[in-house]
Tab-separated table of C-alpha atoms in Angstrom:
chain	number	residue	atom	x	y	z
A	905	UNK	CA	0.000	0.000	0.000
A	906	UNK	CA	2.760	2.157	0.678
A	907	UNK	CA	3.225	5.891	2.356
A	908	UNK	CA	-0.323	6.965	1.387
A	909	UNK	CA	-1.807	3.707	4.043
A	910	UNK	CA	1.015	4.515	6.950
A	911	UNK	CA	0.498	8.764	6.660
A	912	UNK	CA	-3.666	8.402	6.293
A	913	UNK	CA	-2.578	5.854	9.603
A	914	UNK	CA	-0.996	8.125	11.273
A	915	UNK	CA	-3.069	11.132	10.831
A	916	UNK	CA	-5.956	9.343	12.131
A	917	UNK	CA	-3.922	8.446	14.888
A	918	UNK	CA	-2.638	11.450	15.927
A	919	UNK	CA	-6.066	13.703	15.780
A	920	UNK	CA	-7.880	11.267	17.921
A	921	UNK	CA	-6.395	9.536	21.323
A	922	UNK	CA	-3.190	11.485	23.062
A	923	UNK	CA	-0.287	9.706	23.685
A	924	UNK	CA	0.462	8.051	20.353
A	925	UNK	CA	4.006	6.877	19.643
A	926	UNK	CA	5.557	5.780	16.899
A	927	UNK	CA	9.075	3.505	16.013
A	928	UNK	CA	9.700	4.982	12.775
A	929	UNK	CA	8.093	8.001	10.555
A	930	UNK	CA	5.684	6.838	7.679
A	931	UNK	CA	7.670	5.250	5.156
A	932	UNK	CA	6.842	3.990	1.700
A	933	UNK	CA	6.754	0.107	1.169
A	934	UNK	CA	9.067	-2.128	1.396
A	935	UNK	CA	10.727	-5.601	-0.176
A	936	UNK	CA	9.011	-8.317	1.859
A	937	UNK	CA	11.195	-11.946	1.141
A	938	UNK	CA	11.327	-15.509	3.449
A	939	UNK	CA	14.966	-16.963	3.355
A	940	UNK	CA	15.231	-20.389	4.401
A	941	UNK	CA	18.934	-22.266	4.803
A	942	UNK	CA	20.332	-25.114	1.729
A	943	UNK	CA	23.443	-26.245	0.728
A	944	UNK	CA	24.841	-26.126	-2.714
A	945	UNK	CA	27.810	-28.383	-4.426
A	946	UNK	CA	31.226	-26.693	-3.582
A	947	UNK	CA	31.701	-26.159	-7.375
A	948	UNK	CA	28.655	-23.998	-7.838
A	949	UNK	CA	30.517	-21.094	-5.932
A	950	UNK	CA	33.975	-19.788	-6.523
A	951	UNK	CA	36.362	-19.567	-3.569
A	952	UNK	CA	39.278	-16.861	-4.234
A	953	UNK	CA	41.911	-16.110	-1.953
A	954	UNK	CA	42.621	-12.143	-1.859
A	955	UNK	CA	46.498	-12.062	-0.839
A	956	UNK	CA	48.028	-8.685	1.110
A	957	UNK	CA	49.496	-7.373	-2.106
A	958	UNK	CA	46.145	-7.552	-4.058
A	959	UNK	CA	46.347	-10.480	-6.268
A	960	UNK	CA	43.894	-13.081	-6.038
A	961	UNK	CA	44.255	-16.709	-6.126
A	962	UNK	CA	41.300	-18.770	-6.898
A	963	UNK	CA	41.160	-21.755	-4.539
A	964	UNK	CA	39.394	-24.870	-6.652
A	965	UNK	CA	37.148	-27.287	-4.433
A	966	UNK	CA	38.025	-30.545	-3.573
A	967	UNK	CA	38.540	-33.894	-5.131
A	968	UNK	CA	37.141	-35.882	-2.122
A	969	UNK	CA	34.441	-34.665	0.173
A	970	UNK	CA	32.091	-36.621	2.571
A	971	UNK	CA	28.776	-36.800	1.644
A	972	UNK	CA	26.037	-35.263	3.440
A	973	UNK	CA	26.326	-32.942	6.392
A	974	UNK	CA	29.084	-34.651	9.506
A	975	UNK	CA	27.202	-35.879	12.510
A	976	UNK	CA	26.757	-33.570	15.111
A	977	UNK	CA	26.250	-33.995	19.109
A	978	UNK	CA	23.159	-34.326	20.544
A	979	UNK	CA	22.026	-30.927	21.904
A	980	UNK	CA	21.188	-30.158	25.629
A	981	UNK	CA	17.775	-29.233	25.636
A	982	UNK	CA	17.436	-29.075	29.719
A	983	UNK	CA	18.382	-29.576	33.411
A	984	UNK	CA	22.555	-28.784	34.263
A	985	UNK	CA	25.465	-29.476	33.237
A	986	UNK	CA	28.912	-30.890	34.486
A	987	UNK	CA	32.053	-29.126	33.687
A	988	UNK	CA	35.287	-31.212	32.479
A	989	UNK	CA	36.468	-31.587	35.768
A	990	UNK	CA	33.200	-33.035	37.513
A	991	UNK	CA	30.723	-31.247	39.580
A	992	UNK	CA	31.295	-28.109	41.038
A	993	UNK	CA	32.265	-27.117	44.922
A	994	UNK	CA	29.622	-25.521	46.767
A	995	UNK	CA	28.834	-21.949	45.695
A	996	UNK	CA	30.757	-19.388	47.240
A	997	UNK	CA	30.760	-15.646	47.237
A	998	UNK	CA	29.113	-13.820	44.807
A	999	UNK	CA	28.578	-10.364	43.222
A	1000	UNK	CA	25.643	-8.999	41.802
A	1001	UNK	CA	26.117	-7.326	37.944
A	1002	UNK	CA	25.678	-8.051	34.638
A	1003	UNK	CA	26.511	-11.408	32.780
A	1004	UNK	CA	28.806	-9.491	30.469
A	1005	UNK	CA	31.082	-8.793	33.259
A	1006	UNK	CA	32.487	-12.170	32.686
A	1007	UNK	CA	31.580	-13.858	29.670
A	1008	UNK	CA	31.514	-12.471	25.304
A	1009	UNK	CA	28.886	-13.116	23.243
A	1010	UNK	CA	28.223	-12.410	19.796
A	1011	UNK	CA	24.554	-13.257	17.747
A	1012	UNK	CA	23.020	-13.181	13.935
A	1013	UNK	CA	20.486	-15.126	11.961
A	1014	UNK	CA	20.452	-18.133	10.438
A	1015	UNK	CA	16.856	-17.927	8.456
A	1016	UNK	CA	13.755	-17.807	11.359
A	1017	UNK	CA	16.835	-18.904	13.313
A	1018	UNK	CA	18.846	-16.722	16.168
A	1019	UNK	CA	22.058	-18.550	16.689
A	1020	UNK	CA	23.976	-17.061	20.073
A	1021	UNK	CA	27.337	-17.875	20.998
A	1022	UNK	CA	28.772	-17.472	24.736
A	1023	UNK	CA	32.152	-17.651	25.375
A	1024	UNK	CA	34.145	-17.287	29.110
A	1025	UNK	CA	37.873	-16.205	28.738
A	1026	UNK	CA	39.560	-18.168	30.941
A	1027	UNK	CA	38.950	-22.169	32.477
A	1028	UNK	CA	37.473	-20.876	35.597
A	1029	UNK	CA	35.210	-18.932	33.765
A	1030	UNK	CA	34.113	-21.663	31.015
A	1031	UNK	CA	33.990	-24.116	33.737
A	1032	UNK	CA	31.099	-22.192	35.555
A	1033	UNK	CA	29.332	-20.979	32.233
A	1034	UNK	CA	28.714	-24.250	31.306
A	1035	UNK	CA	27.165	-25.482	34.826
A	1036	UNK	CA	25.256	-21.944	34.992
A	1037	UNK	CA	23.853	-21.365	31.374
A	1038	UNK	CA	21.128	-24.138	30.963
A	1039	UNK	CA	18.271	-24.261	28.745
A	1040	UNK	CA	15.975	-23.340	31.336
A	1041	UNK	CA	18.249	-20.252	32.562
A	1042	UNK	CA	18.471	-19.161	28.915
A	1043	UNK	CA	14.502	-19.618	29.179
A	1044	UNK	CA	14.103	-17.370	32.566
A	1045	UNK	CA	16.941	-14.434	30.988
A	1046	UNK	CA	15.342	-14.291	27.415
A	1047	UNK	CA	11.501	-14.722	27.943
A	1048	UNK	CA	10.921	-14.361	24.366
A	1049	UNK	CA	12.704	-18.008	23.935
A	1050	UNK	CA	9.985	-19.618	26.594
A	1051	UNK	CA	7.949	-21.197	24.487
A	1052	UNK	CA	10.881	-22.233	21.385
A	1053	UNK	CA	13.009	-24.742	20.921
A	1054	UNK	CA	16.339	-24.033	21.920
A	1055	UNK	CA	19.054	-26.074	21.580
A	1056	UNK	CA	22.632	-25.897	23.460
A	1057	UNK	CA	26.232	-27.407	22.016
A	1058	UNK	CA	29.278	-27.107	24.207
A	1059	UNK	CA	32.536	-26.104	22.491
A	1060	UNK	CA	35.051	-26.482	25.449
A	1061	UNK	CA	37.913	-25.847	23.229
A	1062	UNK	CA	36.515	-22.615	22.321
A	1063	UNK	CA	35.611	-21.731	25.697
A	1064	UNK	CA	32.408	-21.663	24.614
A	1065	UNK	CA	28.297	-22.663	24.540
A	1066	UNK	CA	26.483	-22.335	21.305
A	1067	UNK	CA	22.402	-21.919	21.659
A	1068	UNK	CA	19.871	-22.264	18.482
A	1069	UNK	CA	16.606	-20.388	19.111
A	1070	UNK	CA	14.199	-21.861	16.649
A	1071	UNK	CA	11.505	-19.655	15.091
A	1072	UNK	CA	12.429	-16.398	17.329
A	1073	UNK	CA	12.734	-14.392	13.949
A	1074	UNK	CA	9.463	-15.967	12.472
A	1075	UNK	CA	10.665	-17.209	8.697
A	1076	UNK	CA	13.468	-14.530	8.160
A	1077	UNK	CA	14.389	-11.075	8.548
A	1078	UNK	CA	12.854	-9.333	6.205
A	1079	UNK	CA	9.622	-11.424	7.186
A	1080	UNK	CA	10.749	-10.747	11.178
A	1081	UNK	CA	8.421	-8.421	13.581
A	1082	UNK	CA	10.896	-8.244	16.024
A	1083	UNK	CA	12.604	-4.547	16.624
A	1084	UNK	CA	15.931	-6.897	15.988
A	1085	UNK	CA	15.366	-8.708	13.235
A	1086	UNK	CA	18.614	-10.364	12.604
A	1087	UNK	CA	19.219	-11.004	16.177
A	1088	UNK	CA	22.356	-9.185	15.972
A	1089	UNK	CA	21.731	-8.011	19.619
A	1090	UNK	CA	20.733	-10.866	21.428
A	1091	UNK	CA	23.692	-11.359	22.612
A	1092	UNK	CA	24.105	-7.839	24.220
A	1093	UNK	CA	20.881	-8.488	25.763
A	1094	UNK	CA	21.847	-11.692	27.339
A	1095	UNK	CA	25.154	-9.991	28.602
A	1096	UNK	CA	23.033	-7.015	29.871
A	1097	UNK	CA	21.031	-9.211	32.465
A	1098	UNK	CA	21.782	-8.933	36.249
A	1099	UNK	CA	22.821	-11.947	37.989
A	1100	UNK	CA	24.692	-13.555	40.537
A	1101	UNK	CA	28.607	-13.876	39.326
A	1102	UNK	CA	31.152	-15.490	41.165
A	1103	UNK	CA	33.367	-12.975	43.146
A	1104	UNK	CA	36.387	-14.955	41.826
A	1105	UNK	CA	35.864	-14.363	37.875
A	1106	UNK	CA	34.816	-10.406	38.302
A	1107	UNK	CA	37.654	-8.657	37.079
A	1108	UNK	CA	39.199	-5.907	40.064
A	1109	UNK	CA	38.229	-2.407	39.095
A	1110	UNK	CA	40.609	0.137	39.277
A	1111	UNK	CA	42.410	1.139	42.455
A	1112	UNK	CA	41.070	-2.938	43.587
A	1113	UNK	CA	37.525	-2.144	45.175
A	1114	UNK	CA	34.792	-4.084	44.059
């Protein structure tokens, strides 16, 4: 319909009930498109390496491939964890602050997808992230998840948990209704939520008072 529908909208809006707010001005329409994942033969698209000085090589694919996608591990779909050591001590003392005080995170799209990785930087820190971050906790800290699938894999030597939210951006981004269609902060969010942290991974402020 375009800008004439969202201005006669608007208009209406704003000379009848007070307190109308908008997210963007009246806008003219836009491409609407549904992207869905696939996998095409390594031949189909050219790989070129660009080198420091410029040149480009091209990088031809290989003789001998598997077929079909490799086996992956079974997510974690609930309940705890252990960490690579066993189960951990009784908890000790903690500090109140945002996740991101001790763990990185970065997020995107895959599709209707939101794939979210969370990553501690030292042992200590993984150790804990992988006991603490559960399904369910993901669940409580990201309400929009509740009711999706979300799958966890564990990627100790990256330090690291990878979680798949299925269906949070409906079947794509330019089909999304979210304000963040391409989940690219849903990681930020995750890191902005206020929790209990263990007093041994925060990080000493300057002049060493917490």
């Amino acid at each position: 319909a375009g800008r004439a529908f969202s201005a006669a909208a608007v208009e209406l809006a704003l000379a009848s009930y007070p307190g109308c707010t908008l997210t963007t001005l009246p806008g003219d329409a836009t491409p609407y498109g549904v992207f869905t994942a696939d996998t095409v033969p390594q031949s189909a698209v050219e790989h070129v390496a660009v080198l420091p000085s410029g040149g480009r090589v091209t990088v031809p694919p290989p003789q001998r491939c598997l077929e079909g996608p490799l086996p992956l591990p079974d997510p974690i779909t609930g309940g705890p964890s252990q960490h690579l050591s066993g189960q951990r001590d009784a908890p000790g003392e903690v500090v109140r602050g945002p996740l991101g005080t001790v763990v990185g995170a970065r997020s995107g799209d895959k599709g209707g997808d939101a794939n979210l990785g969370v990553w501690a930087r030292t042992d200590d820190g993984y150790a804990w992230l992988r006991d603490w971050l559960t399904v369910d906790r993901v669940r409580e800290l990201l309400p929009e998840t509740a009711l999706l699938p979300v799958e966890r894999y564990d990627l100790p030597n990256l330090r690291a948990v990878n979680l798949v939210v299925r269906g949070l951006l409906g079947q794509g981004v330019a089909a999304s209704t979210r304000f963040d269609p391409q989940a690219k902060a849903l990681g930020e969010l995750l890191r902005a939520r206020i929790v209990d942290l263990p007093a041994e991974l925060v990080p000493e402020p300057a002049g060493g008072q917490r």
